[in-house]
Amino acid sequence: LAERATEVAIASRERALVHDAADLWTRLDPAAERPKRVLAALEANNNTGPIPGTEANDELRSRVERVLADAALSGPGVGDVFMQLNRLFSQQSDKRAVLSLVRDVAKPYPKTPEAHYAIAVAAFSVGGDDAPGAREARDEIDRALELRPTWERAAILKAEIVGRESPDAAMKGLESFIEAHPDAKSAAGVLAQQYVDRKRFASARALMQRLWDREPASRDLEFAVATIALQMKDYPEAKRLLQELKAAGYGEPGVIDLYLAQADEETRQWAKAIEHYQAVTEGDRAWLAKLRIGALYGKQGNLAEGQRWLAGLVAVTKEQKVQVKQAEAQLLRDSGNDVGAYRVLEQGLADNPDTPDLIYDLAMVAEKLDKVDEAESKLKRLVDLRPDDAQALNALGYTLVD
C-alpha cells in the first residue's frame, strides 16, 4: 500500500504527499531502494530537488534514452527522434511531466537543434499561464535557431511562442527571418496568413508575389496569390489565375471551381457561378455546392427552379436535411415570402425538434412577421440549449428590448 501511495503521489505531483508516502514505505520496507531514491531526489539542493517520475515514467525515459543512443550510433541520427517526441506524448495530460522527461533525455545532445526544439515544444505546451515555461520555450527555440539559423520550422515555432504574448513581435520576427532568408516559403506562408488575418491583404499579396516571381513554375504560389486577390476583391485577376490553375489541373477535384464560383457570385454572374458549382462533384464540398446552386436560382429570379432543385436533393444525414430546410426558407425570404419561409422552418422544426439552427432561423422570421412572443419563446429555448451562444443571447436581448 505504501508503494502504491508513493506512485500515486508522484503522479499527482504533490511534494508533501510524495515525501510522506516514500518515508512510510522506507520505514515499512527498509530494504526497498525505490523510496530511498525518491527521498534523495526530493532532499537534493536543500530540499528543493525535483519530484521524480513514476516507475512507469522512469521506464519510458529509459526506453527513449535507448532509442536516442541507438539513433546516435547508426542511421540518420537523433534529430528525427526528437522531432517525434512531443507527438508521442501528445495524449499525456501532465504536460509538466512531459517537459521534465524531454528535458532530461535532451541533456546529452546540447549541440543538436532538434533537441532544443523538442524542449521548446514541451515547454510551450505547458500553457500560457506558466511564465517559467514560456521563458524556457523562448530560450530553447532561440538556441535551436542559433545552431541552425536557416531552420524555417524553428522560426515558425518561435513566432507561435512569441505570439502568445505579442502578436506584433511575432510578426516582426517572421519579417526579419524572411528578409534574411528570402526563399523561406513555409515561413512566408505563415506570415502571409497573419497579414490576411489582420486584413493586410496588399502586404500578403506582395509577399507571395515575390516568392512566385522567384519560382514562377510553382502552382502552389500561384494559388496563394489567386486566393489573396480574391480576398482583396480583385476579381478579374483572381479569376484569371484560377482559370490558369484549373487548366493546369491544379488541386483536388472541385476546389478551383469553388473559388471560381465564389468570384462569380461576388460579381453577380449567377449563371457562371452555377456552372462552376455544378463541376464540384466530390466530397463534402459537393453538397455545399448543391445548396448554393439552389440559392443562385433564386438570385436569378427563378424561384420555382430553385425550389425544384432543392426538393430534388437527396439529403441523407439529419444535418443535410436541416440544411435543405434552411436553404428552402432562405430562398423564400430572399423573394420576400416570409410567410412561406415561416411554414418551411416550422415544418422543419417539427421534423427535427430542438435543432438550434432551425430554432434561430424560425425566431428571426417570426420576429419579422411581428410574432414577437413566439420569437422570444424560441430564442429562450435556444439559450436553454446553448447557454453560451452569443448570437442567441444578443438576439434575445434585442427582442426583449423591442
PDB file of N, CA and C in Angstrom, residues 96-164:
ATOM      1  N   ARG A  96       3.744  19.030 -17.584  1.00  0.00           N
ATOM      2  CA  ARG A  96       4.980  19.322 -16.871  1.00  0.00           C
ATOM      3  C   ARG A  96       5.860  18.075 -16.784  1.00  0.00           C
ATOM      4  N   ALA A  97       5.222  16.933 -16.594  1.00  0.00           N
ATOM      5  CA  ALA A  97       5.989  15.683 -16.553  1.00  0.00           C
ATOM      6  C   ALA A  97       6.623  15.407 -17.911  1.00  0.00           C
ATOM      7  N   VAL A  98       5.876  15.702 -18.976  1.00  0.00           N
ATOM      8  CA  VAL A  98       6.417  15.526 -20.326  1.00  0.00           C
ATOM      9  C   VAL A  98       7.624  16.443 -20.522  1.00  0.00           C
ATOM     10  N   LEU A  99       7.486  17.692 -20.091  1.00  0.00           N
ATOM     11  CA  LEU A  99       8.599  18.637 -20.209  1.00  0.00           C
ATOM     12  C   LEU A  99       9.821  18.124 -19.460  1.00  0.00           C
ATOM     13  N   SER A 100       9.607  17.616 -18.261  1.00  0.00           N
ATOM     14  CA  SER A 100      10.716  17.098 -17.465  1.00  0.00           C
ATOM     15  C   SER A 100      11.414  15.941 -18.177  1.00  0.00           C
ATOM     16  N   LEU A 101      10.624  15.057 -18.753  1.00  0.00           N
ATOM     17  CA  LEU A 101      11.195  13.910 -19.453  1.00  0.00           C
ATOM     18  C   LEU A 101      11.982  14.350 -20.683  1.00  0.00           C
ATOM     19  N   VAL A 102      11.379  15.225 -21.487  1.00  0.00           N
ATOM     20  CA  VAL A 102      12.049  15.687 -22.713  1.00  0.00           C
ATOM     21  C   VAL A 102      13.329  16.429 -22.362  1.00  0.00           C
ATOM     22  N   ARG A 103      13.249  17.239 -21.326  1.00  0.00           N
ATOM     23  CA  ARG A 103      14.433  17.986 -20.890  1.00  0.00           C
ATOM     24  C   ARG A 103      15.564  17.029 -20.482  1.00  0.00           C
ATOM     25  N   ASP A 104      15.188  15.970 -19.770  1.00  0.00           N
ATOM     26  CA  ASP A 104      16.199  15.015 -19.298  1.00  0.00           C
ATOM     27  C   ASP A 104      16.865  14.263 -20.445  1.00  0.00           C
ATOM     28  N   VAL A 105      16.036  13.774 -21.374  1.00  0.00           N
ATOM     29  CA  VAL A 105      16.619  12.968 -22.452  1.00  0.00           C
ATOM     30  C   VAL A 105      17.394  13.828 -23.446  1.00  0.00           C
ATOM     31  N   ALA A 106      17.158  15.138 -23.427  1.00  0.00           N
ATOM     32  CA  ALA A 106      17.857  16.034 -24.353  1.00  0.00           C
ATOM     33  C   ALA A 106      19.220  16.485 -23.821  1.00  0.00           C
ATOM     34  N   LYS A 107      19.469  16.295 -22.527  1.00  0.00           N
ATOM     35  CA  LYS A 107      20.701  16.811 -21.921  1.00  0.00           C
ATOM     36  C   LYS A 107      21.974  16.349 -22.624  1.00  0.00           C
ATOM     37  N   PRO A 108      22.068  15.090 -23.047  1.00  0.00           N
ATOM     38  CA  PRO A 108      23.330  14.663 -23.692  1.00  0.00           C
ATOM     39  C   PRO A 108      23.543  15.225 -25.096  1.00  0.00           C
ATOM     40  N   TYR A 109      22.604  16.034 -25.603  1.00  0.00           N
ATOM     41  CA  TYR A 109      22.688  16.475 -27.003  1.00  0.00           C
ATOM     42  C   TYR A 109      22.582  18.004 -27.107  1.00  0.00           C
ATOM     43  N   PRO A 110      23.469  18.731 -26.420  1.00  0.00           N
ATOM     44  CA  PRO A 110      23.362  20.204 -26.387  1.00  0.00           C
ATOM     45  C   PRO A 110      23.626  20.875 -27.732  1.00  0.00           C
ATOM     46  N   LYS A 111      24.260  20.202 -28.671  1.00  0.00           N
ATOM     47  CA  LYS A 111      24.563  20.791 -29.971  1.00  0.00           C
ATOM     48  C   LYS A 111      23.574  20.341 -31.052  1.00  0.00           C
ATOM     49  N   THR A 112      22.506  19.670 -30.643  1.00  0.00           N
ATOM     50  CA  THR A 112      21.506  19.188 -31.597  1.00  0.00           C
ATOM     51  C   THR A 112      20.320  20.139 -31.627  1.00  0.00           C
ATOM     52  N   PRO A 113      20.073  20.834 -32.733  1.00  0.00           N
ATOM     53  CA  PRO A 113      18.967  21.802 -32.789  1.00  0.00           C
ATOM     54  C   PRO A 113      17.619  21.165 -32.463  1.00  0.00           C
ATOM     55  N   GLU A 114      17.404  19.939 -32.944  1.00  0.00           N
ATOM     56  CA  GLU A 114      16.118  19.280 -32.713  1.00  0.00           C
ATOM     57  C   GLU A 114      15.861  19.019 -31.235  1.00  0.00           C
ATOM     58  N   ALA A 115      16.929  18.810 -30.460  1.00  0.00           N
ATOM     59  CA  ALA A 115      16.760  18.597 -29.026  1.00  0.00           C
ATOM     60  C   ALA A 115      16.202  19.857 -28.366  1.00  0.00           C
ATOM     61  N   HIS A 116      16.746  21.001 -28.728  1.00  0.00           N
ATOM     62  CA  HIS A 116      16.244  22.266 -28.174  1.00  0.00           C
ATOM     63  C   HIS A 116      14.833  22.563 -28.690  1.00  0.00           C
ATOM     64  N   TYR A 117      14.573  22.207 -29.930  1.00  0.00           N
ATOM     65  CA  TYR A 117      13.221  22.370 -30.489  1.00  0.00           C
ATOM     66  C   TYR A 117      12.219  21.542 -29.685  1.00  0.00           C
ATOM     67  N   ALA A 118      12.577  20.295 -29.369  1.00  0.00           N
ATOM     68  CA  ALA A 118      11.672  19.424 -28.618  1.00  0.00           C
ATOM     69  C   ALA A 118      11.381  19.990 -27.230  1.00  0.00           C
ATOM     70  N   ILE A 119      12.412  20.524 -26.568  1.00  0.00           N
ATOM     71  CA  ILE A 119      12.191  21.134 -25.251  1.00  0.00           C
ATOM     72  C   ILE A 119      11.281  22.356 -25.390  1.00  0.00           C
ATOM     73  N   ALA A 120      11.498  23.147 -26.429  1.00  0.00           N
ATOM     74  CA  ALA A 120      10.670  24.341 -26.642  1.00  0.00           C
ATOM     75  C   ALA A 120       9.202  23.962 -26.821  1.00  0.00           C
ATOM     76  N   VAL A 121       8.940  22.930 -27.619  1.00  0.00           N
ATOM     77  CA  VAL A 121       7.555  22.483 -27.824  1.00  0.00           C
ATOM     78  C   VAL A 121       6.950  22.023 -26.510  1.00  0.00           C
ATOM     79  N   ALA A 122       7.693  21.216 -25.752  1.00  0.00           N
ATOM     80  CA  ALA A 122       7.177  20.708 -24.479  1.00  0.00           C
ATOM     81  C   ALA A 122       6.908  21.844 -23.500  1.00  0.00           C
ATOM     82  N   ALA A 123       7.824  22.812 -23.422  1.00  0.00           N
ATOM     83  CA  ALA A 123       7.633  23.953 -22.519  1.00  0.00           C
ATOM     84  C   ALA A 123       6.447  24.800 -22.954  1.00  0.00           C
ATOM     85  N   PHE A 124       6.316  25.007 -24.250  1.00  0.00           N
ATOM     86  CA  PHE A 124       5.209  25.807 -24.783  1.00  0.00           C
ATOM     87  C   PHE A 124       3.870  25.127 -24.502  1.00  0.00           C
ATOM     88  N   SER A 125       3.871  23.787 -24.486  1.00  0.00           N
ATOM     89  CA  SER A 125       2.629  23.035 -24.284  1.00  0.00           C
ATOM     90  C   SER A 125       2.149  23.079 -22.839  1.00  0.00           C
ATOM     91  N   VAL A 126       3.025  23.496 -21.914  1.00  0.00           N
ATOM     92  CA  VAL A 126       2.619  23.548 -20.508  1.00  0.00           C
ATOM     93  C   VAL A 126       1.471  24.522 -20.317  1.00  0.00           C
ATOM     94  N   GLY A 127       1.459  25.614 -21.099  1.00  0.00           N
ATOM     95  CA  GLY A 127       0.335  26.547 -21.010  1.00  0.00           C
ATOM     96  C   GLY A 127       0.774  27.986 -20.918  1.00  0.00           C
ATOM     97  N   GLY A 128      -0.125  28.886 -21.331  1.00  0.00           N
ATOM     98  CA  GLY A 128       0.194  30.304 -21.386  1.00  0.00           C
ATOM     99  C   GLY A 128       0.341  30.963 -20.033  1.00  0.00           C
ATOM    100  N   ASP A 129      -0.197  30.336 -18.956  1.00  0.00           N
ATOM    101  CA  ASP A 129      -0.118  30.953 -17.637  1.00  0.00           C
ATOM    102  C   ASP A 129       1.138  30.538 -16.887  1.00  0.00           C
ATOM    103  N   ASP A 130       2.030  29.800 -17.544  1.00  0.00           N
ATOM    104  CA  ASP A 130       3.261  29.349 -16.914  1.00  0.00           C
ATOM    105  C   ASP A 130       4.422  30.204 -17.412  1.00  0.00           C
ATOM    106  N   ALA A 131       4.765  31.241 -16.653  1.00  0.00           N
ATOM    107  CA  ALA A 131       5.812  32.169 -17.087  1.00  0.00           C
ATOM    108  C   ALA A 131       7.172  31.493 -17.241  1.00  0.00           C
ATOM    109  N   PRO A 132       7.604  30.644 -16.278  1.00  0.00           N
ATOM    110  CA  PRO A 132       8.898  29.959 -16.476  1.00  0.00           C
ATOM    111  C   PRO A 132       8.898  29.073 -17.723  1.00  0.00           C
ATOM    112  N   GLY A 133       7.771  28.400 -17.970  1.00  0.00           N
ATOM    113  CA  GLY A 133       7.681  27.568 -19.163  1.00  0.00           C
ATOM    114  C   GLY A 133       7.783  28.394 -20.436  1.00  0.00           C
ATOM    115  N   ALA A 134       7.152  29.569 -20.429  1.00  0.00           N
ATOM    116  CA  ALA A 134       7.203  30.443 -21.600  1.00  0.00           C
ATOM    117  C   ALA A 134       8.630  30.931 -21.850  1.00  0.00           C
ATOM    118  N   ARG A 135       9.325  31.281 -20.770  1.00  0.00           N
ATOM    119  CA  ARG A 135      10.718  31.723 -20.920  1.00  0.00           C
ATOM    120  C   ARG A 135      11.597  30.588 -21.436  1.00  0.00           C
ATOM    121  N   GLU A 136      11.377  29.402 -20.890  1.00  0.00           N
ATOM    122  CA  GLU A 136      12.172  28.260 -21.335  1.00  0.00           C
ATOM    123  C   GLU A 136      11.907  27.962 -22.809  1.00  0.00           C
ATOM    124  N   ALA A 137      10.651  28.045 -23.218  1.00  0.00           N
ATOM    125  CA  ALA A 137      10.324  27.808 -24.628  1.00  0.00           C
ATOM    126  C   ALA A 137      11.044  28.808 -25.525  1.00  0.00           C
ATOM    127  N   ARG A 138      11.034  30.086 -25.141  1.00  0.00           N
ATOM    128  CA  ARG A 138      11.722  31.108 -25.944  1.00  0.00           C
ATOM    129  C   ARG A 138      13.229  30.856 -25.976  1.00  0.00           C
ATOM    130  N   ASP A 139      13.805  30.560 -24.809  1.00  0.00           N
ATOM    131  CA  ASP A 139      15.257  30.337 -24.747  1.00  0.00           C
ATOM    132  C   ASP A 139      15.664  29.135 -25.594  1.00  0.00           C
ATOM    133  N   GLU A 140      14.888  28.061 -25.521  1.00  0.00           N
ATOM    134  CA  GLU A 140      15.265  26.844 -26.244  1.00  0.00           C
ATOM    135  C   GLU A 140      15.106  27.010 -27.756  1.00  0.00           C
ATOM    136  N   ILE A 141      14.057  27.701 -28.177  1.00  0.00           N
ATOM    137  CA  ILE A 141      13.897  27.856 -29.625  1.00  0.00           C
ATOM    138  C   ILE A 141      14.932  28.838 -30.156  1.00  0.00           C
ATOM    139  N   ASP A 142      15.336  29.807 -29.345  1.00  0.00           N
ATOM    140  CA  ASP A 142      16.428  30.696 -29.751  1.00  0.00           C
ATOM    141  C   ASP A 142      17.729  29.904 -29.909  1.00  0.00           C
ATOM    142  N   ARG A 143      17.965  28.968 -28.992  1.00  0.00           N
ATOM    143  CA  ARG A 143      19.170  28.146 -29.089  1.00  0.00           C
ATOM    144  C   ARG A 143      19.136  27.272 -30.335  1.00  0.00           C
ATOM    145  N   ALA A 144      17.949  26.722 -30.652  1.00  0.00           N
ATOM    146  CA  ALA A 144      17.816  25.911 -31.863  1.00  0.00           C
ATOM    147  C   ALA A 144      18.161  26.734 -33.100  1.00  0.00           C
ATOM    148  N   LEU A 145      17.711  27.991 -33.127  1.00  0.00           N
ATOM    149  CA  LEU A 145      17.983  28.848 -34.283  1.00  0.00           C
ATOM    150  C   LEU A 145      19.440  29.315 -34.313  1.00  0.00           C
ATOM    151  N   GLU A 146      20.069  29.424 -33.159  1.00  0.00           N
ATOM    152  CA  GLU A 146      21.495  29.732 -33.141  1.00  0.00           C
ATOM    153  C   GLU A 146      22.288  28.597 -33.795  1.00  0.00           C
ATOM    154  N   LEU A 147      21.855  27.375 -33.503  1.00  0.00           N
ATOM    155  CA  LEU A 147      22.547  26.214 -34.050  1.00  0.00           C
ATOM    156  C   LEU A 147      22.230  25.998 -35.527  1.00  0.00           C
ATOM    157  N   ARG A 148      21.015  26.391 -35.944  1.00  0.00           N
ATOM    158  CA  ARG A 148      20.620  26.231 -37.350  1.00  0.00           C
ATOM    159  C   ARG A 148      19.816  27.467 -37.773  1.00  0.00           C
ATOM    160  N   PRO A 149      20.493  28.539 -38.144  1.00  0.00           N
ATOM    161  CA  PRO A 149      19.820  29.831 -38.400  1.00  0.00           C
ATOM    162  C   PRO A 149      18.804  29.801 -39.537  1.00  0.00           C
ATOM    163  N   THR A 150      18.930  28.869 -40.468  1.00  0.00           N
ATOM    164  CA  THR A 150      18.031  28.852 -41.627  1.00  0.00           C
ATOM    165  C   THR A 150      16.795  27.978 -41.424  1.00  0.00           C
ATOM    166  N   TRP A 151      16.587  27.448 -40.222  1.00  0.00           N
ATOM    167  CA  TRP A 151      15.543  26.456 -39.967  1.00  0.00           C
ATOM    168  C   TRP A 151      14.166  27.122 -39.911  1.00  0.00           C
ATOM    169  N   GLU A 152      13.389  26.929 -40.964  1.00  0.00           N
ATOM    170  CA  GLU A 152      12.068  27.555 -41.032  1.00  0.00           C
ATOM    171  C   GLU A 152      11.123  27.060 -39.943  1.00  0.00           C
ATOM    172  N   ARG A 153      11.141  25.767 -39.722  1.00  0.00           N
ATOM    173  CA  ARG A 153      10.216  25.195 -38.733  1.00  0.00           C
ATOM    174  C   ARG A 153      10.443  25.810 -37.359  1.00  0.00           C
ATOM    175  N   ALA A 154      11.700  26.040 -37.007  1.00  0.00           N
ATOM    176  CA  ALA A 154      12.007  26.669 -35.731  1.00  0.00           C
ATOM    177  C   ALA A 154      11.555  28.127 -35.724  1.00  0.00           C
ATOM    178  N   ALA A 155      11.722  28.817 -36.832  1.00  0.00           N
ATOM    179  CA  ALA A 155      11.280  30.213 -36.920  1.00  0.00           C
ATOM    180  C   ALA A 155       9.767  30.316 -36.764  1.00  0.00           C
ATOM    181  N   ILE A 156       9.057  29.365 -37.336  1.00  0.00           N
ATOM    182  CA  ILE A 156       7.588  29.363 -37.227  1.00  0.00           C
ATOM    183  C   ILE A 156       7.163  29.083 -35.792  1.00  0.00           C
ATOM    184  N   LEU A 157       7.842  28.111 -35.157  1.00  0.00           N
ATOM    185  CA  LEU A 157       7.525  27.826 -33.751  1.00  0.00           C
ATOM    186  C   LEU A 157       7.835  29.034 -32.876  1.00  0.00           C
ATOM    187  N   LYS A 158       8.935  29.715 -33.156  1.00  0.00           N
ATOM    188  CA  LYS A 158       9.252  30.908 -32.367  1.00  0.00           C
ATOM    189  C   LYS A 158       8.151  31.957 -32.513  1.00  0.00           C
ATOM    190  N   ALA A 159       7.608  32.094 -33.708  1.00  0.00           N
ATOM    191  CA  ALA A 159       6.516  33.056 -33.907  1.00  0.00           C
ATOM    192  C   ALA A 159       5.295  32.662 -33.072  1.00  0.00           C
ATOM    193  N   GLU A 160       5.017  31.364 -32.983  1.00  0.00           N
ATOM    194  CA  GLU A 160       3.897  30.910 -32.150  1.00  0.00           C
ATOM    195  C   GLU A 160       4.149  31.216 -30.684  1.00  0.00           C
ATOM    196  N   ILE A 161       5.371  30.938 -30.228  1.00  0.00           N
ATOM    197  CA  ILE A 161       5.708  31.160 -28.825  1.00  0.00           C
ATOM    198  C   ILE A 161       5.637  32.642 -28.485  1.00  0.00           C
ATOM    199  N   VAL A 162       6.280  33.465 -29.294  1.00  0.00           N
ATOM    200  CA  VAL A 162       6.289  34.915 -29.053  1.00  0.00           C
ATOM    201  C   VAL A 162       4.890  35.492 -29.229  1.00  0.00           C
ATOM    202  N   GLY A 163       4.150  34.956 -30.205  1.00  0.00           N
ATOM    203  CA  GLY A 163       2.818  35.479 -30.494  1.00  0.00           C
ATOM    204  C   GLY A 163       1.818  35.302 -29.373  1.00  0.00           C
ATOM    205  N   ARG A 164       2.076  34.356 -28.478  1.00  0.00           N
ATOM    206  CA  ARG A 164       1.172  34.175 -27.339  1.00  0.00           C
ATOM    207  C   ARG A 164       1.137  35.429 -26.471  1.00  0.00           C
TER     208      ARG A 164
END
